[in-house]
Coordinates of C-alpha atoms in Angstrom, one line a residue:
M162 CA -20.0 -15.0 23.5
K163 CA -17.9 -13.9 21.2
N164 CA -18.4 -12.0 17.8
D165 CA -21.7 -13.8 16.0
D166 CA -21.9 -17.1 18.6
W167 CA -24.7 -15.9 20.1
K168 CA -26.6 -16.0 16.4
Q169 CA -25.6 -20.3 16.4
E170 CA -28.1 -20.1 19.8
L171 CA -31.3 -19.2 17.9
Y172 CA -30.7 -22.2 15.8
R173 CA -29.5 -24.6 18.3
Y174 CA -32.6 -27.3 16.9
R175 CA -32.3 -26.3 13.1
L176 CA -32.1 -28.9 10.9
T177 CA -30.3 -29.5 7.3
P178 CA -32.1 -30.4 5.7
A179 CA -35.4 -28.8 7.0
P180 CA -37.7 -31.9 7.9
P181 CA -40.9 -33.0 6.3
K182 CA -43.9 -29.8 7.8
K183 CA -47.2 -31.1 9.0
D184 CA -50.3 -29.0 9.0
G185 CA -49.3 -28.8 12.9
F186 CA -47.2 -29.3 15.3
Q187 CA -49.9 -31.4 17.4
E188 CA -48.8 -34.0 14.2
Y189 CA -45.2 -34.2 15.7
I190 CA -46.4 -35.5 19.3
A191 CA -48.5 -37.7 17.3
L192 CA -45.5 -39.2 15.6
Y193 CA -43.4 -39.7 18.1
F194 CA -46.4 -41.4 20.6
A195 CA -47.3 -43.6 17.3
E196 CA -43.4 -44.4 16.3
K197 CA -41.5 -43.9 20.1
N198 CA -39.1 -42.5 17.4
E199 CA -37.1 -39.6 18.7
K200 CA -36.9 -37.7 15.5
Y201 CA -40.2 -36.4 15.6
L202 CA -39.2 -34.7 18.4
S203 CA -36.6 -33.1 16.5
W204 CA -38.8 -31.7 14.0
F205 CA -40.9 -30.7 16.4
L206 CA -38.2 -28.3 17.7
H207 CA -37.1 -27.5 14.5
Y208 CA -39.9 -25.7 13.6
Y209 CA -41.3 -24.8 17.2
E210 CA -37.5 -22.9 17.7
P211 CA -38.4 -19.1 16.7
S212 CA -41.9 -18.8 18.9
L213 CA -39.9 -20.3 21.2
N214 CA -37.1 -17.7 20.9
T215 CA -39.9 -14.9 20.8
Q216 CA -41.2 -16.8 24.5
I217 CA -37.6 -16.2 25.8
M218 CA -36.2 -13.7 25.0
T219 CA -39.7 -12.0 26.7
A220 CA -38.8 -13.2 29.7
V221 CA -34.5 -11.8 29.5
Q222 CA -36.2 -8.8 29.1
E223 CA -38.9 -8.7 31.4
Y224 CA -36.7 -9.9 34.2
S225 CA -33.4 -8.1 33.4
M226 CA -32.0 -11.6 32.5
Q227 CA -29.2 -10.1 30.1
G228 CA -27.1 -12.5 29.5
H229 CA -29.4 -15.6 30.7
F230 CA -30.4 -16.3 27.3
T231 CA -29.0 -19.5 26.6
D232 CA -29.4 -21.1 29.6
M233 CA -33.2 -20.0 30.1
K234 CA -33.5 -21.6 26.7
Q235 CA -32.5 -24.9 27.7
A236 CA -34.6 -24.8 30.4
A237 CA -37.5 -24.1 28.9
V238 CA -36.7 -27.0 26.5
Y239 CA -36.3 -29.3 29.7
G240 CA -39.4 -28.0 30.1
I241 CA -40.7 -29.9 26.9
L242 CA -39.0 -33.2 27.7
K243 CA -41.1 -33.0 31.6
A244 CA -44.2 -32.4 29.5
L245 CA -43.5 -35.0 27.0
A246 CA -42.7 -37.4 29.6
H247 CA -46.2 -36.8 31.3
Y248 CA -48.3 -35.9 28.4
D249 CA -51.4 -38.4 27.5
I250 CA -52.3 -37.6 24.1
S251 CA -55.4 -39.7 24.5
L252 CA -57.0 -37.1 26.7
G253 CA -57.1 -34.9 23.4
V254 CA -55.3 -31.7 25.1
P255 CA -53.1 -30.1 22.4
F256 CA -49.3 -30.4 23.8
L257 CA -48.7 -27.0 22.8
V258 CA -51.5 -25.6 25.5
Y259 CA -50.5 -28.8 28.0
K260 CA -46.3 -28.0 27.8
E261 CA -46.6 -24.3 28.9
Y262 CA -47.2 -25.3 32.5
Y263 CA -43.8 -27.0 32.3
I264 CA -42.0 -24.5 30.2
K265 CA -43.1 -22.2 33.1
N266 CA -42.3 -24.0 36.0
E267 CA -38.2 -24.5 34.7
I268 CA -38.4 -20.9 33.7
D269 CA -39.3 -19.8 36.8
E270 CA -36.8 -22.4 38.9
Y271 CA -34.3 -21.2 36.8
I272 CA -34.8 -17.0 37.1
R273 CA -35.6 -18.2 41.4
T274 CA -32.0 -20.0 41.3
M275 CA -29.7 -17.7 38.9
R276 CA -31.3 -14.1 39.6
T277 CA -29.6 -11.6 41.7
G278 CA -32.0 -9.5 44.2
Y279 CA -35.0 -10.3 45.9
T280 CA -34.4 -14.6 45.9
V281 CA -37.2 -17.2 47.0
Q282 CA -35.8 -20.5 48.8
S283 CA -38.1 -22.4 47.2
N284 CA -41.1 -22.8 44.3
D285 CA -43.6 -22.6 46.5
E286 CA -42.8 -19.5 47.9
Y287 CA -42.0 -18.0 44.7
R288 CA -46.0 -18.7 43.7
L289 CA -46.9 -16.7 46.7
L290 CA -44.7 -13.8 45.7
R291 CA -46.3 -13.9 42.2
R292 CA -50.0 -14.7 43.8
A293 CA -49.3 -11.4 45.9
M294 CA -48.4 -9.2 43.7
A295 CA -50.9 -9.9 41.3
L296 CA -53.6 -9.1 43.8
Y297 CA -51.3 -5.9 44.5
N298 CA -51.3 -4.9 40.8
K299 CA -55.2 -6.1 40.8
Y300 CA -56.1 -3.7 42.9
G301 CA -53.7 -0.8 42.4
R302 CA -53.8 0.2 46.4
S303 CA -51.7 -0.4 49.2
D304 CA -53.6 1.5 52.0
D305 CA -54.3 -0.8 55.1
E306 CA -57.5 -2.3 54.2
T307 CA -56.1 -3.7 50.5
L308 CA -53.4 -5.1 52.5
A309 CA -55.5 -7.0 54.8
R310 CA -57.6 -7.9 52.2
I311 CA -54.9 -9.6 50.3
A312 CA -53.2 -10.8 53.6
A313 CA -57.1 -13.2 53.7
E314 CA -56.6 -14.2 50.4
I315 CA -53.1 -15.4 50.7
G316 CA -53.6 -17.2 53.8
K317 CA -50.6 -14.7 55.8
S318 CA -50.4 -12.4 58.3
V319 CA -50.7 -8.3 57.2
R320 CA -47.3 -8.1 58.3
D321 CA -46.2 -10.8 56.8
T322 CA -47.8 -9.6 53.5
K323 CA -46.6 -6.4 53.4
E324 CA -43.3 -7.8 53.7
I325 CA -43.6 -10.2 50.6
I326 CA -44.9 -7.1 48.9
A327 CA -41.9 -4.9 49.5
A328 CA -39.6 -7.3 48.8
G329 CA -41.6 -8.1 45.2
L330 CA -40.8 -3.7 45.2
R331 CA -37.8 -3.9 45.7
N332 CA -37.1 -6.9 43.1
M333 CA -34.5 -5.7 40.1
S334 CA -37.2 -7.0 37.4
Y335 CA -39.5 -5.0 37.2
S336 CA -41.8 -7.1 35.2
E337 CA -45.3 -8.7 35.7
F338 CA -45.2 -11.1 38.8
Y339 CA -48.2 -12.9 37.6
R340 CA -47.5 -12.6 33.5
R341 CA -48.8 -16.0 31.8
Y342 CA -47.6 -17.4 28.7
A343 CA -50.3 -18.2 26.1
D344 CA -48.7 -19.7 22.6
D345 CA -50.8 -21.6 20.6
E346 CA -49.4 -22.1 17.1
D347 CA -51.9 -24.4 16.1
A348 CA -54.6 -21.6 16.1
E349 CA -56.0 -20.3 13.6
E350 CA -54.7 -16.7 12.9
S351 CA -57.2 -13.7 11.0
A352 CA -57.0 -9.9 10.4
E353 CA -57.1 -8.5 13.6
D354 CA -61.0 -7.0 15.2
V355 CA -60.6 -4.0 16.1
T356 CA -64.0 -4.1 18.0
S357 CA -61.9 -6.1 20.8
D358 CA -58.1 -5.7 20.8
D359 CA -56.2 -7.4 24.1
S360 CA -52.8 -7.5 22.5
Y361 CA -51.5 -4.6 24.6
D362 CA -52.5 -3.2 27.8
P363 CA -50.5 0.2 28.9
G364 CA -53.2 0.4 31.6
K365 CA -51.7 -2.3 33.6
V366 CA -49.4 0.2 35.3
F367 CA -49.9 0.2 38.9
F368 CA -47.3 -2.4 39.5
D369 CA -44.4 -0.1 39.6
E370 CA -45.1 3.3 40.7
W371 CA -41.6 4.2 38.5
Q372 CA -42.2 3.3 35.5
A373 CA -46.7 4.2 36.3
D374 CA -45.3 7.8 36.7
A375 CA -43.4 7.8 33.4
V376 CA -46.7 6.6 31.5
F377 CA -48.8 9.1 33.1
D378 CA -46.7 11.7 32.1
R379 CA -46.3 10.9 28.7
Y380 CA -50.2 9.9 28.7
E381 CA -50.8 13.7 30.3
K382 CA -49.2 14.6 26.6
L383 CA -51.8 13.7 24.9
D384 CA -54.7 15.6 23.0
V385 CA -58.0 15.9 25.2
R386 CA -59.3 13.8 22.5
E387 CA -57.0 10.9 22.8
R388 CA -56.7 10.4 26.5
S389 CA -60.6 10.2 27.2
M390 CA -60.3 7.3 24.2
I391 CA -57.4 5.2 25.9
A392 CA -59.5 6.0 29.4
D393 CA -62.3 5.0 27.6
R394 CA -61.0 1.9 25.9
L395 CA -58.7 0.8 28.8
G396 CA -60.8 1.4 31.5
F397 CA -59.0 4.0 33.7
C398 CA -60.4 7.4 35.2
M399 CA -59.5 10.0 32.5
E400 CA -59.1 12.5 35.0
C401 CA -58.0 10.4 38.3
H402 CA -56.1 7.6 36.6
G403 CA -58.7 5.2 39.3
V404 CA -59.7 2.0 37.8
L405 CA -62.5 1.8 40.5
E406 CA -65.5 3.7 40.4
K407 CA -68.6 4.2 42.2
A408 CA -71.7 2.5 41.8
A409 CA -74.7 0.7 43.9
N410 CA -75.7 -2.9 44.7
E411 CA -79.0 -4.5 45.0
N412 CA -79.8 -3.0 48.2
G413 CA -78.8 0.4 46.9
E414 CA -76.0 0.4 48.8
P415 CA -72.7 2.0 47.6
V416 CA -69.8 -0.1 46.1
L417 CA -66.9 0.3 44.5
L418 CA -66.7 -1.3 41.1
L419 CA -64.1 -2.1 38.4
R420 CA -64.0 0.2 35.2
K421 CA -64.9 -1.9 32.1
G422 CA -63.6 -1.3 29.3
K423 CA -65.4 -0.5 25.8
T424 CA -65.0 -1.6 22.7
Y425 CA -63.9 0.5 19.6
T426 CA -67.3 0.5 18.7
D427 CA -68.7 2.3 21.4
I428 CA -65.8 4.6 21.4
S429 CA -66.3 5.5 17.8
L430 CA -70.3 6.3 18.5
M431 CA -69.0 8.4 21.7
N432 CA -66.6 10.6 19.0
T433 CA -69.2 10.6 16.7
L434 CA -66.2 8.8 14.2
S435 CA -66.9 7.3 11.3
S436 CA -66.2 3.9 12.3
A437 CA -64.3 1.7 14.8
D438 CA -61.7 1.2 12.8
T439 CA -60.9 5.0 13.0
A440 CA -61.1 5.1 16.9
Y441 CA -58.5 1.7 17.0
R442 CA -56.0 3.6 14.6
I443 CA -56.3 6.7 16.8
V444 CA -56.1 4.5 20.4
H445 CA -53.2 2.9 18.9
R446 CA -50.7 6.0 17.3
A447 CA -51.0 7.3 20.8
Y448 CA -50.1 4.0 22.1
D449 CA -46.9 4.1 20.0
R450 CA -46.1 7.6 20.8
I451 CA -46.0 6.7 24.9
L452 CA -44.5 3.8 23.3
T453 CA -41.5 5.4 21.5
E454 CA -40.8 8.0 24.2
L455 CA -40.9 5.6 27.1
A456 CA -38.0 3.4 24.8
A457 CA -36.2 6.8 24.3
D458 CA -35.8 7.2 27.5
D459 CA -34.8 3.5 29.0
Y460 CA -38.2 2.6 30.7
I461 CA -39.0 0.0 28.4
H462 CA -37.5 -1.6 24.9
I463 CA -39.1 -1.8 21.7
V464 CA -39.1 -2.6 18.3
E465 CA -39.9 -0.1 15.4
L466 CA -40.8 -1.7 11.8
R467 CA -41.5 0.2 8.3
R468 CA -42.3 -1.9 5.6
K469 CA -39.4 -0.6 2.4
K470 CA -41.3 -3.3 -0.1
K471 CA -44.7 -5.6 -0.6
T472 CA -44.5 -7.8 -3.7
R473 CA -45.9 -11.2 -3.9
T474 CA -42.6 -12.4 -3.9
E475 CA -41.2 -10.4 -1.4
V476 CA -41.7 -8.6 1.5
V477 CA -38.8 -6.2 3.4
Y478 CA -39.6 -4.6 6.9
E479 CA -36.2 -2.1 8.0
Y480 CA -36.3 -2.3 12.3
C481 CA -35.3 -0.1 14.6
A482 CA -34.4 -0.6 18.5
D483 CA -35.6 1.4 21.0
H484 CA -36.2 4.5 18.8
N485 CA -32.6 5.5 18.3
N486 CA -32.9 5.8 14.5
D487 CA -30.4 2.6 13.8
W488 CA -32.3 0.9 11.0
G489 CA -31.5 -2.5 10.6
E490 CA -33.1 -4.6 7.0
I491 CA -35.9 -7.9 7.0
Q492 CA -36.8 -9.8 3.7
Y493 CA -39.0 -12.7 3.5
S494 CA -40.7 -14.1 1.1
P495 CA -44.5 -15.3 1.5
G496 CA -45.0 -19.3 2.2
D497 CA -41.6 -19.2 3.9
D498 CA -41.3 -20.8 7.4
D499 CA -38.6 -18.4 8.3
F500 CA -37.1 -14.6 7.5
D501 CA -33.5 -13.4 6.3
V502 CA -31.8 -10.7 8.3
T503 CA -29.6 -8.5 5.5
R504 CA -28.6 -6.1 8.0
Y505 CA -28.2 -6.2 11.6
V506 CA -28.5 -3.1 14.2
Y507 CA -25.7 -2.4 16.5
A508 CA -28.4 -3.7 19.0
D509 CA -28.2 -7.1 17.8
R510 CA -24.9 -7.0 17.3
K511 CA -24.7 -7.0 20.9
G512 CA -26.9 -9.6 21.4
G513 CA -30.1 -7.6 21.9
F514 CA -32.1 -9.9 19.7
F515 CA -34.4 -6.9 18.7
F516 CA -34.4 -8.7 15.4
A517 CA -35.8 -11.8 16.2
A518 CA -38.9 -9.7 17.5
A519 CA -39.4 -7.7 14.5
G520 CA -38.9 -10.9 12.6
E521 CA -41.6 -13.4 14.4
W522 CA -43.9 -10.4 13.8
I523 CA -43.3 -10.3 10.1
L524 CA -44.5 -14.5 10.1
R525 CA -47.3 -13.6 12.5
Q526 CA -48.6 -11.2 10.0
A527 CA -48.1 -13.7 7.0
A528 CA -50.2 -15.9 8.8
S529 CA -53.1 -13.4 7.7
G530 CA -51.7 -12.2 4.6
Q531 CA -51.9 -8.5 6.7
F532 CA -48.3 -6.4 6.2
P533 CA -48.5 -3.2 7.8
Q534 CA -46.9 -0.1 6.7
T535 CA -45.5 1.0 10.6
A536 CA -45.6 -1.2 13.7
V537 CA -44.2 -0.8 17.7
I538 CA -43.3 -3.4 19.4
P539 CA -42.7 -3.5 23.3
L540 CA -40.5 -6.0 24.5
S541 CA -40.8 -4.5 28.0
K542 CA -44.2 -5.2 29.3
I543 CA -46.1 -2.0 31.1

């Protein structure tokens, strides 16, 4: 796409003037079935498109499919249409949940047929690959015993399993094959519970050794308390980085169990801190330093935000792509359904879509009325 044509792809389904806004996305679907009128699908897409953009941009980054945003977005919308054709509203399942299976399948199908690098011949083979890599990531090891265990679980020989995992590791995307999409815009949002934060897990680094080395190299540069608190939070050994620990079963026999992460409340008590909130801030400041260093060295993509202004009628954030000190600006008026980009960063002019990730983050904060002073958003999974 030339010039600013790529921006138009973000608003492909936007209607002018904006359609009536309902309390939730399910109301548009209910009206669609009740009145058999396609306009309600258009209304649904008008308001759902920002969330869809974020989902597709995440997939573009994770699967190294730069330049495929428009086609992947069309594939996702086709998945929505297929979901609508099979949806039974009387069952009471929210459409936002129901559609994800179809969206994911269409995105997978597009990636399978269009990407370069390792390619599988069918969706069944692709699912088998995802399953094998999920288990490989889960166990975090590649010894003969673990490979035999994975082979048994996927119903393949050890030899075939080795080939499948080798193919997955060669894949150019450096992404998590086991990633599951979750999207529930109708869910009530509240201030973040600092005692149970599952929004980001830098401990899942065993999938790619090159990335694991980079993450733990930066982890080791943290001070002892930060390393200890992160290890306790994510459930791995501070010294060896292993996720298994020795224990005994009901018969007293030695077994290896997966380490469990601790709550911020427990971590604050262990480190004699004033509160769980203090533990949360220490851990997440350390996360942010790891993320910015990885982005600066081109391992991942991030967006940094810093609040410039906050009043009753306006919130202004500056945003930066990949820690390169090129700052853009986004304005948001509380109560609005969208944001305005008043200054793009250079990476966005090249089609990076960093502004959209930043804007979506601001909209999510608006739901709870919380606008932190700073934030770091990872766009690539590690």
